[in-house]
Short mmCIF file of C-alpha atoms in Angstrom, two decimals:
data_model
loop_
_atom_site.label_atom_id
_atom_site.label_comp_id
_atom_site.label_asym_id
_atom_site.label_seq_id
_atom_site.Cartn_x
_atom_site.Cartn_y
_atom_site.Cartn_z
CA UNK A 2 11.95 -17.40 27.78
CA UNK A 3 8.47 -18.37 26.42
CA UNK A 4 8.60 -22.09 25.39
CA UNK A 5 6.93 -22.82 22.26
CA UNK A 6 3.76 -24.42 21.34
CA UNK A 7 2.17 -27.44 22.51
CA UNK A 8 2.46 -30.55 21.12
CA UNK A 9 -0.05 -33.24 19.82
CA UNK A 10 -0.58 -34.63 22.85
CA UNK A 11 -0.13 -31.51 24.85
CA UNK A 12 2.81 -31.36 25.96
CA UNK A 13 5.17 -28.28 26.33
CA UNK A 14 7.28 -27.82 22.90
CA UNK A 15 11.05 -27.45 23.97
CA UNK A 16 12.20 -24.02 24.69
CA UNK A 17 12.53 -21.18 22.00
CA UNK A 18 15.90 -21.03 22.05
CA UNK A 19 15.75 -18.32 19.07
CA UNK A 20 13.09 -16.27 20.66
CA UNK A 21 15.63 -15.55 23.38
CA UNK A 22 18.20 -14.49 20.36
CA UNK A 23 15.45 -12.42 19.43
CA UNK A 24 14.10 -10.90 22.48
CA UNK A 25 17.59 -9.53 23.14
CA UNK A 26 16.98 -6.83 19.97
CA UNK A 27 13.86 -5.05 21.91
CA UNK A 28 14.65 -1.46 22.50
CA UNK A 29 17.58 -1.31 19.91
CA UNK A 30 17.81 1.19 17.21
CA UNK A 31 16.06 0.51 13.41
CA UNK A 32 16.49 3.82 12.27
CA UNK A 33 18.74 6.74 13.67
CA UNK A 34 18.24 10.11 12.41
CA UNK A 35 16.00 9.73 9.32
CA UNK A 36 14.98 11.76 6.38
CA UNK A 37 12.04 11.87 4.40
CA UNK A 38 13.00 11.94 1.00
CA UNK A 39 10.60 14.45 0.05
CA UNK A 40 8.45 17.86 1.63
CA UNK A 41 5.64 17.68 2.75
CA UNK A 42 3.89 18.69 -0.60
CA UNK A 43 0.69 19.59 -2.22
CA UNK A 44 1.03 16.90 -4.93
CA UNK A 45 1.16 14.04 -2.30
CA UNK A 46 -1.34 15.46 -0.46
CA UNK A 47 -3.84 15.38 -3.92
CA UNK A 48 -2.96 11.80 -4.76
CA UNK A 49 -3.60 10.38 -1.59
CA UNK A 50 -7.13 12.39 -1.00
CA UNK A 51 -8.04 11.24 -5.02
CA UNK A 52 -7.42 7.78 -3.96
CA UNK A 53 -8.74 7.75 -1.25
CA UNK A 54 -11.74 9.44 -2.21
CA UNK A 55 -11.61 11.56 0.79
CA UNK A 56 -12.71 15.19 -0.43
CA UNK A 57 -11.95 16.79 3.64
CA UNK A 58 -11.62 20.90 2.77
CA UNK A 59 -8.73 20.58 5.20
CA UNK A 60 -6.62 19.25 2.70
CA UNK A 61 -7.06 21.55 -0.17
CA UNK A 62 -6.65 25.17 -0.48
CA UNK A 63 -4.57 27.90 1.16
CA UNK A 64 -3.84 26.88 4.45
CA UNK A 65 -4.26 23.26 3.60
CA UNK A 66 -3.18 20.49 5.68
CA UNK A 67 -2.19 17.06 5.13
CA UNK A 68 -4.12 13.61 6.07
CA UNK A 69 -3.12 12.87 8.73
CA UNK A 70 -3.07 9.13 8.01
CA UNK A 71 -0.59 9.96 5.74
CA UNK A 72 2.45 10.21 8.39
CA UNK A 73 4.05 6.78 7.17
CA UNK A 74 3.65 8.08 3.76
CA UNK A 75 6.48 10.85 4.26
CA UNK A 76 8.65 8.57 5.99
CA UNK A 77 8.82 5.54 3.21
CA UNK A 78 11.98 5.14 1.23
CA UNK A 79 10.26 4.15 -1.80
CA UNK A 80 11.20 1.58 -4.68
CA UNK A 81 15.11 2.85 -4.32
CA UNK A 82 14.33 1.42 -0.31
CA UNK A 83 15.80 2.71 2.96
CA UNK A 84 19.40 3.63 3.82
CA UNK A 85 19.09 4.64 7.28
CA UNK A 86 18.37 1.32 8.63
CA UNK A 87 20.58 -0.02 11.83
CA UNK A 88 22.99 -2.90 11.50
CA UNK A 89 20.80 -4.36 14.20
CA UNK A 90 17.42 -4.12 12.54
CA UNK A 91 19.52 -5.70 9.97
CA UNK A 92 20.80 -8.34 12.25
CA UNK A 93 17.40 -9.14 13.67
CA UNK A 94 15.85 -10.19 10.26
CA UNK A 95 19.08 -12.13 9.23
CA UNK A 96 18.43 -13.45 12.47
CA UNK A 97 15.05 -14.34 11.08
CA UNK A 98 15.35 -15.34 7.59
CA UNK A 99 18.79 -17.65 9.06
CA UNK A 100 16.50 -19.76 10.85
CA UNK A 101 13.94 -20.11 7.86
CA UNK A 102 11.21 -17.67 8.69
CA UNK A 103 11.74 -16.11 5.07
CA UNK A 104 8.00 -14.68 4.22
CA UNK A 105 6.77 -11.46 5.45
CA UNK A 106 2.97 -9.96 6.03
CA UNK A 107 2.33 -6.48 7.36
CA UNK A 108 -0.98 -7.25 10.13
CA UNK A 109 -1.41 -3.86 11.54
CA UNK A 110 -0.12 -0.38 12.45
CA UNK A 111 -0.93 2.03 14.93
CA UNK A 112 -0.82 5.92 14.41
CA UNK A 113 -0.66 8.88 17.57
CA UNK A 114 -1.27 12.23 15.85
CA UNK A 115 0.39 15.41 17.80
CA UNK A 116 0.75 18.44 15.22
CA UNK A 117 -1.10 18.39 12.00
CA UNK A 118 1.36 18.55 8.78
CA UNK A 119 1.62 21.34 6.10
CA UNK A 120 3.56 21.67 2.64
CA UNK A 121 7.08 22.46 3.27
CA UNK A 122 7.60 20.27 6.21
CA UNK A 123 10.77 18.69 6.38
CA UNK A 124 10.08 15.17 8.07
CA UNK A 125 12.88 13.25 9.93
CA UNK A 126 12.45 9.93 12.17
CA UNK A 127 14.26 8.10 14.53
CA UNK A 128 12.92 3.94 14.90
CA UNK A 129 12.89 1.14 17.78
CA UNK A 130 12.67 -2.22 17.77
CA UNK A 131 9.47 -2.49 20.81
CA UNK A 132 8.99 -5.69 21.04
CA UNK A 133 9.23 -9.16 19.06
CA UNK A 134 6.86 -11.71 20.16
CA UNK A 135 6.92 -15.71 21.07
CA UNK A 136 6.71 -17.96 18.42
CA UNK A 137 3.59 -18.09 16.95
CA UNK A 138 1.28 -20.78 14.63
CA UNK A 139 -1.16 -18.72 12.03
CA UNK A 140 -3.06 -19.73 9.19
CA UNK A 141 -0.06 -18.43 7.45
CA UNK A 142 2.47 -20.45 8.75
CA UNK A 143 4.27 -19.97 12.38
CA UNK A 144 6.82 -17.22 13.03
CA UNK A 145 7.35 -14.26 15.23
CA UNK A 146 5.97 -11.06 15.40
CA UNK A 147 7.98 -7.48 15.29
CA UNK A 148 6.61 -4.72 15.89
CA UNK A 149 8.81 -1.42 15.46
CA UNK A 150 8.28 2.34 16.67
CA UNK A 151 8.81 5.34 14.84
CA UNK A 152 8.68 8.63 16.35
CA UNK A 153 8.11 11.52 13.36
CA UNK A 154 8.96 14.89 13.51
CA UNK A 155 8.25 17.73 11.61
CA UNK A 156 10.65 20.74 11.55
CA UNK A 157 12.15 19.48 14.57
CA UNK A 158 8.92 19.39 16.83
CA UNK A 159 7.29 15.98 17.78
CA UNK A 160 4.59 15.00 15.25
CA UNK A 161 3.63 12.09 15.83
CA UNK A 162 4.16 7.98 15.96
CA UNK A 163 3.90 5.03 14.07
CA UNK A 164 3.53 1.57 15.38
CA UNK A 165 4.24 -1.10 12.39
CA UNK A 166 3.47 -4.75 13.37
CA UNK A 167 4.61 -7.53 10.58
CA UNK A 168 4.87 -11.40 10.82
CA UNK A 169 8.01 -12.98 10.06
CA UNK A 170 6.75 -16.76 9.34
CA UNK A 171 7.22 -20.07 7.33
CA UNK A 172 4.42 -20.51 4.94
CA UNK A 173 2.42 -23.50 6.51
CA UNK A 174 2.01 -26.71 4.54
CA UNK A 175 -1.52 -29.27 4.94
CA UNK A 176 0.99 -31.82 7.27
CA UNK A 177 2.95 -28.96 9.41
CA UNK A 178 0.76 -30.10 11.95
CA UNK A 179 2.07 -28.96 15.78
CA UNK A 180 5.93 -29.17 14.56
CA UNK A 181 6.18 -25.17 14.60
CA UNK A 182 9.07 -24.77 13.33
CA UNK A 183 10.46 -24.54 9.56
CA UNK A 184 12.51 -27.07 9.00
CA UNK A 185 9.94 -29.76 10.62
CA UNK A 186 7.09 -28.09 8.03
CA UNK A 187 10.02 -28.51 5.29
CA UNK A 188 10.91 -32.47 6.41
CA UNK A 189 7.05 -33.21 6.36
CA UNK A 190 5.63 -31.04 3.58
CA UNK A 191 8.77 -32.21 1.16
CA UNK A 192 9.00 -30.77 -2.93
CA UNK A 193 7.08 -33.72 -4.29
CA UNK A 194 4.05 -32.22 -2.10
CA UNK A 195 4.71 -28.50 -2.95
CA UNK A 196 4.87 -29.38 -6.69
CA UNK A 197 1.54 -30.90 -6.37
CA UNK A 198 -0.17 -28.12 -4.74
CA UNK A 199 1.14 -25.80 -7.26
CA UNK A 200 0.03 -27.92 -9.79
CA UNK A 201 -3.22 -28.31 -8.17
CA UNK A 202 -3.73 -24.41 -7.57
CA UNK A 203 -2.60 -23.59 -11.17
CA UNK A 204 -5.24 -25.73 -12.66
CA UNK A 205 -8.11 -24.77 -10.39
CA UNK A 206 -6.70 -21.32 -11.36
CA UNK A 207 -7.42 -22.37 -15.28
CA UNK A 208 -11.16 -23.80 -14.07
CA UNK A 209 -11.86 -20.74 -12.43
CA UNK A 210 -10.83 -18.62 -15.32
CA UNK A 211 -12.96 -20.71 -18.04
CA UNK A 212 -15.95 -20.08 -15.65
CA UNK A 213 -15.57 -16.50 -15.29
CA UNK A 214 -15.04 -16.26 -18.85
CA UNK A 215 -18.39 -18.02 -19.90
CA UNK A 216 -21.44 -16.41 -20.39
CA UNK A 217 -23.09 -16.85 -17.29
CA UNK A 218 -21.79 -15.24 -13.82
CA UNK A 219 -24.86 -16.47 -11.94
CA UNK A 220 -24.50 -14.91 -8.31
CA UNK A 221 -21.21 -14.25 -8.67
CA UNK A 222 -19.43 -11.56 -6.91
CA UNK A 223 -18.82 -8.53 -9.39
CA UNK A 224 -15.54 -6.37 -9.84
CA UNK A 225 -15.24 -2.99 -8.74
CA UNK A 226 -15.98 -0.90 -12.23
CA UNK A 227 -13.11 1.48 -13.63
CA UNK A 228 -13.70 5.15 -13.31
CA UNK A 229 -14.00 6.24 -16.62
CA UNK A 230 -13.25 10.01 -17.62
CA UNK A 231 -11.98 12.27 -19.96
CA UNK A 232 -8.45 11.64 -19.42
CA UNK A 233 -8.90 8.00 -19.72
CA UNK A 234 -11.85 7.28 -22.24
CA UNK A 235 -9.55 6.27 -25.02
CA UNK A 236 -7.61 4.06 -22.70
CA UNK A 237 -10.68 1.49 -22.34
CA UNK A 238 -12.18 2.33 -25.78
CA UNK A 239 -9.25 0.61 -26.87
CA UNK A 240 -9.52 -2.33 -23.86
CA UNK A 241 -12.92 -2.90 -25.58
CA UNK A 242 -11.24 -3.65 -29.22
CA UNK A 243 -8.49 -5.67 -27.60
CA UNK A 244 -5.71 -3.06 -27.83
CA UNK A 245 -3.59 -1.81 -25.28
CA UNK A 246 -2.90 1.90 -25.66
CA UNK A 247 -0.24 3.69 -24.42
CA UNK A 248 0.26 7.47 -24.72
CA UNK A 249 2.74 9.27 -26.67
CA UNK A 250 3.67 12.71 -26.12
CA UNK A 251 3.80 14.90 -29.48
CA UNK A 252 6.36 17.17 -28.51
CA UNK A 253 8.89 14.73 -26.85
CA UNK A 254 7.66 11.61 -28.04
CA UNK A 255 7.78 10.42 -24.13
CA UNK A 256 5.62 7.03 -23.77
CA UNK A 257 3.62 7.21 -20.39
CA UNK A 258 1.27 4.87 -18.61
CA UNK A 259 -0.88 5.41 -17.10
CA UNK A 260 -2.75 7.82 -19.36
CA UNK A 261 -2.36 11.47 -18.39
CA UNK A 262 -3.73 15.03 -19.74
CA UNK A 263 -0.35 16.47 -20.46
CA UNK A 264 3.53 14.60 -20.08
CA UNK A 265 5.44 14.49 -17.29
CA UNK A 266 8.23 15.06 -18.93
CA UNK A 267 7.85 18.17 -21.08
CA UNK A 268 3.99 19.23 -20.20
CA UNK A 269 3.13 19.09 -23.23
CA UNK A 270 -0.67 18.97 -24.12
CA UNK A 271 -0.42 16.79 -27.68
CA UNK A 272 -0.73 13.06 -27.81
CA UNK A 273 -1.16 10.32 -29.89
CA UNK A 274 -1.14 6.72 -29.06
CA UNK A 275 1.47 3.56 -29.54
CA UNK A 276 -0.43 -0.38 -29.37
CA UNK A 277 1.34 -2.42 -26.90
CA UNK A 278 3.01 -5.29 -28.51
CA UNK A 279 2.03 -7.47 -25.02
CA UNK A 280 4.78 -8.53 -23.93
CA UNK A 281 6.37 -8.02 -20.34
CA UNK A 282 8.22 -9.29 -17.26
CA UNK A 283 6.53 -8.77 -13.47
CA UNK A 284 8.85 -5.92 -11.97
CA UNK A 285 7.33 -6.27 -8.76
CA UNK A 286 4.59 -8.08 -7.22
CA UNK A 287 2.23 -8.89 -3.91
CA UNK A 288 -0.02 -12.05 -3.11
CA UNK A 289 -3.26 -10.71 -1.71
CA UNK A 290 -4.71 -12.98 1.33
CA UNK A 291 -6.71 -10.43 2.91
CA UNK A 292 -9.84 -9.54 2.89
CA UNK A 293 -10.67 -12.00 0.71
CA UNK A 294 -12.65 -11.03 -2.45
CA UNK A 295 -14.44 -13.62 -4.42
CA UNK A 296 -14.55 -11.44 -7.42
CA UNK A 297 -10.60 -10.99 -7.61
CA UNK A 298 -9.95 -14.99 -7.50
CA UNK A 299 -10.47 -17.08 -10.32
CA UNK A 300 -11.36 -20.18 -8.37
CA UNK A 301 -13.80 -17.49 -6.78
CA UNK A 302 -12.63 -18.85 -3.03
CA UNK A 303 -11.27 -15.03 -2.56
CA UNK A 304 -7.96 -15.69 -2.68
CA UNK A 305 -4.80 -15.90 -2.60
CA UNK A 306 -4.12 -14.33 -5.87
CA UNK A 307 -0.87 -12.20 -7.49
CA UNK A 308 -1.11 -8.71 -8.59
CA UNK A 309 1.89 -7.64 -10.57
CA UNK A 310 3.92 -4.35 -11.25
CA UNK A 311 4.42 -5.12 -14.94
CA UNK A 312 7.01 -3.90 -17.32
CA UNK A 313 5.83 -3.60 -20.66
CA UNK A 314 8.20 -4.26 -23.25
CA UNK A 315 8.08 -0.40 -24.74
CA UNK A 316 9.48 0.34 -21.09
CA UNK A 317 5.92 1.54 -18.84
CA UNK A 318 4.69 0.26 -16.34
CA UNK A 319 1.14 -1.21 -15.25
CA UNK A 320 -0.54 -2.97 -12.25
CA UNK A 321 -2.53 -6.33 -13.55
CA UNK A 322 -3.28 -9.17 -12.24
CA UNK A 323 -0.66 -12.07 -13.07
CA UNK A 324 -2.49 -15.47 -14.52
CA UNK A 325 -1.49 -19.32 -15.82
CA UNK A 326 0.91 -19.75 -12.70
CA UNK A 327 0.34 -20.68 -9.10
CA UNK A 328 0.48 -17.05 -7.04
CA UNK A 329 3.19 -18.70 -5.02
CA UNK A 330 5.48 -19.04 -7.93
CA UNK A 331 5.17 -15.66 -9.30
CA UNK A 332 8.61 -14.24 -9.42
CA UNK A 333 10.54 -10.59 -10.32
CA UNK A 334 11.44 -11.03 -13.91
CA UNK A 335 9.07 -13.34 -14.88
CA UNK A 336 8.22 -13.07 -18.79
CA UNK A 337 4.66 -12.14 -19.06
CA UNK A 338 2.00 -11.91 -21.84
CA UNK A 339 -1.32 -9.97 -22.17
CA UNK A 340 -4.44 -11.40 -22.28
CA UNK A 341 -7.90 -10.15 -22.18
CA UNK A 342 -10.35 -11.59 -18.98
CA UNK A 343 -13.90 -11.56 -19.17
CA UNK A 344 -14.81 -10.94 -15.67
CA UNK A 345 -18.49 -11.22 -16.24
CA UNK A 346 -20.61 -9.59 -18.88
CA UNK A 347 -20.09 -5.80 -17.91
CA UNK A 348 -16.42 -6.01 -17.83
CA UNK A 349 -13.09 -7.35 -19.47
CA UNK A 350 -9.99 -6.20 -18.32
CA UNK A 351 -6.09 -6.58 -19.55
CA UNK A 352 -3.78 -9.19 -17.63
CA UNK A 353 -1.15 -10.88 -17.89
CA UNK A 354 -0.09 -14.79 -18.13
CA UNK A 355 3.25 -15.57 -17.20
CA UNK A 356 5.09 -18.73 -18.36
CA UNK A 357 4.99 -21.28 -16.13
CA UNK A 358 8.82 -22.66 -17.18
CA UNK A 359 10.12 -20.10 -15.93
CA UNK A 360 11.48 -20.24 -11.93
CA UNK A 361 13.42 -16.92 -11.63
CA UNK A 362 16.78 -18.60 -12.63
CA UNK A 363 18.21 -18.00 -16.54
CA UNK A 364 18.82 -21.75 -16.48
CA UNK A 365 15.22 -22.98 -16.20
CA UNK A 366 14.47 -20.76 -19.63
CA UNK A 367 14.02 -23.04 -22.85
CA UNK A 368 16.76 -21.91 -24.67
CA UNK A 369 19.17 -19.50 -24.60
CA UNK A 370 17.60 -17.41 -26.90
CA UNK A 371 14.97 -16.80 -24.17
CA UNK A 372 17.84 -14.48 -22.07
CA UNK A 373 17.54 -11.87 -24.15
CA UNK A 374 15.40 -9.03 -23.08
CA UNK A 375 11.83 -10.44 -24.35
CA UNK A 376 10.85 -6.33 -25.16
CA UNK A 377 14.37 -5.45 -26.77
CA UNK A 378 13.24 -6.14 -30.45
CA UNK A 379 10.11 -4.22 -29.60
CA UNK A 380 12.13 -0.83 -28.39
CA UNK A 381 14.14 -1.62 -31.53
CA UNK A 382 10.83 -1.25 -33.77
CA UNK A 383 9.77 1.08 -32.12
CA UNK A 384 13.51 3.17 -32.78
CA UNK A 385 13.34 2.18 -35.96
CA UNK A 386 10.17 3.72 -36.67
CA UNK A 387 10.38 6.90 -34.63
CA UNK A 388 13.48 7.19 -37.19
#
């Protein structure tokens, strides 16, 4: 076994007893027998090239192919997540999160390419556990590395694999110092000191906003500007006058977001619009470390900062940034608000504030009037008025 990391005064650490738990999962099964849950299909194929803003003629067309960095794409299980994992992939991160190492970061894959894929593929996988790494100290925090294997295959022929590589670590605190482990970072860091950071962060957080909001940007690093087309125009014409639009289909009456040329749920080709009341919970979320961009922090350091899957009250949902609470205390189902950031001159986008009372628990709400649904009353309007 690989002992852990030195101490203060240089001295070996004990040895990893867990690592040894660990190590004992290389070569087992994560995945037996997989199935994509879709085809390979043309509409995939279109979203990922528009995104990615790669216009390759391979990829469109009779005959067309798909990217090929799109091979984890038709092996992901999606928001509804996986159900082919193996009781020991399963086992190893219990293993994991047991001992403390709760957070996760994806740091790199690696992709071997043997047969290009076409619409009408049927994709199936098998996945290994290769190899979990000694106990490691990060900027992050310290924790172990796994890195897992899939081997892809397209109608039964080998088409390619996937190497996946994520860090399985305790968030690092100012005094961790060389303990290494979690429960020394959690003994020396202690809530008092955690509050205090989050405290610290949230109002740096406010700062940051008030100076991005002011008049004057100076040097500062710019935002990426929306594309703005046909299909979307009214969408920021209505950002400008502080209203959040949301389409309504006028055939079905079907609310979508975001805005579309015809619905997804009838095809029809009439619209009007419904305003937003504003109102929200995060659905999902991620806390962006890397790269850092200036422009996308309000203290302008780059990050870290939250970027939430938002449910709006009239039931869509929108990607914003979440504001007005540390990014380490955003949570699923935290009540949100919109706002309206100035960003510099050019540009003022739609977020969202959540409230910082809330701590993912019903109990920590202000009143028990706060655990009903905060958009219920809204979809009751809106009933009400569709009636």
């Amino acid at each position: 076994m690989t002992g852990g990391p030195a101490g203060p005064t240089g001295a070996a650490a004990p040895a990893d007893e867990l690592y040894g738990r660990l190590k004992a999962y290389e070569g087992c099964s994560a995945a037996t027998a997989g199935v994509g849950k879709d085809l390979v299909n043309e509409a995939m194929i279109r979203h990922w090239c528009e995104a990615m803003g790669d216009t390759g003629a391979a990829y469109r067309g009779p005959g067309a192919i798909a990217p090929p960095t799109m091979l984890q794409a038709w092996t992901m299980g999606g928001l509804s997540g996986h159900s082919d994992r193996s009781p020991a992939y399963e086992e190893l991160f219990g293993l994991l999160d047991g001992a403390g190492y709760t957070s996760v970061v994806a740091t790199d894959c690696e992709q071997e390419y043997l047969r290009p894929l076409r619409p009408g593929d049927r994709i199936t996988f098998d996945a290994v556990v290769e190899s979990v790494s000694p106990r490691k100290t990060t900027k992050l925090g310290t924790g172990y590395f796994v890195t897992t294997r899939m081997d892809v295959r397209a109608g039964g022929e080998p088409a390619g694999t996937h190497r996946f590589r994520i860090l399985k670590y305790t968030p690092a605190t100012k005094r961790q110092g060389g303990a290494g482990g979690p429960r020394g970072a959690d003994q020396q860091g202690g809530a008092g000191e955690r509050r205090g950071a989050g405290e610290r962060r949230g109002a740096d957080e406010r700062r940051g906003a008030d100076k991005q909001g002011g008049a004057g940007t100076g040097a500062a690093a710019l935002r990426p500007r929306p594309v703005i087309n046909r299909d979307n125009a009214g969408f920021w014409a209505g950002v400008a006058e502080h209203k959040l639009l949301i389409q309504r289909c006028g055939d079905c009456r079907t609310l979508r977001f975001p805005w579309l040329p015809g619905c997804n749920a009838c095809g029809g080709q009439d619209w009007d619009t419904v305003e937003a009341s504003g109102e929200g919970t995060v659905f999902s979320h991620v806390v962006m470390h890397h790269p850092p961009f200036p422009a996308f922090s309000a203290s302008g350091e780059g990050g870290p900062y939250a970027v939430g899957l938002i449910e709006l009250a009239e039931g869509v949902r929108m990607v914003s940034n979440v504001i007005g609470v540390p990014y380490d205390e955003v949570r699923t189902g935290l009540p949100v608000r919109l706002e309206y950031l100035r960003t510099d001159p050019g540009l003022e986008l739609p977020v969202f504030r959540g409230d910082p009372v809330f701590r993912g628990d019903p109990g920590s709400l202000r009143d028990s009037g706060d655990l009903r649904d905060p958009g219920e009353s809204v979809r009751e309007n809106f009933r009400e008025s569709e009636g």
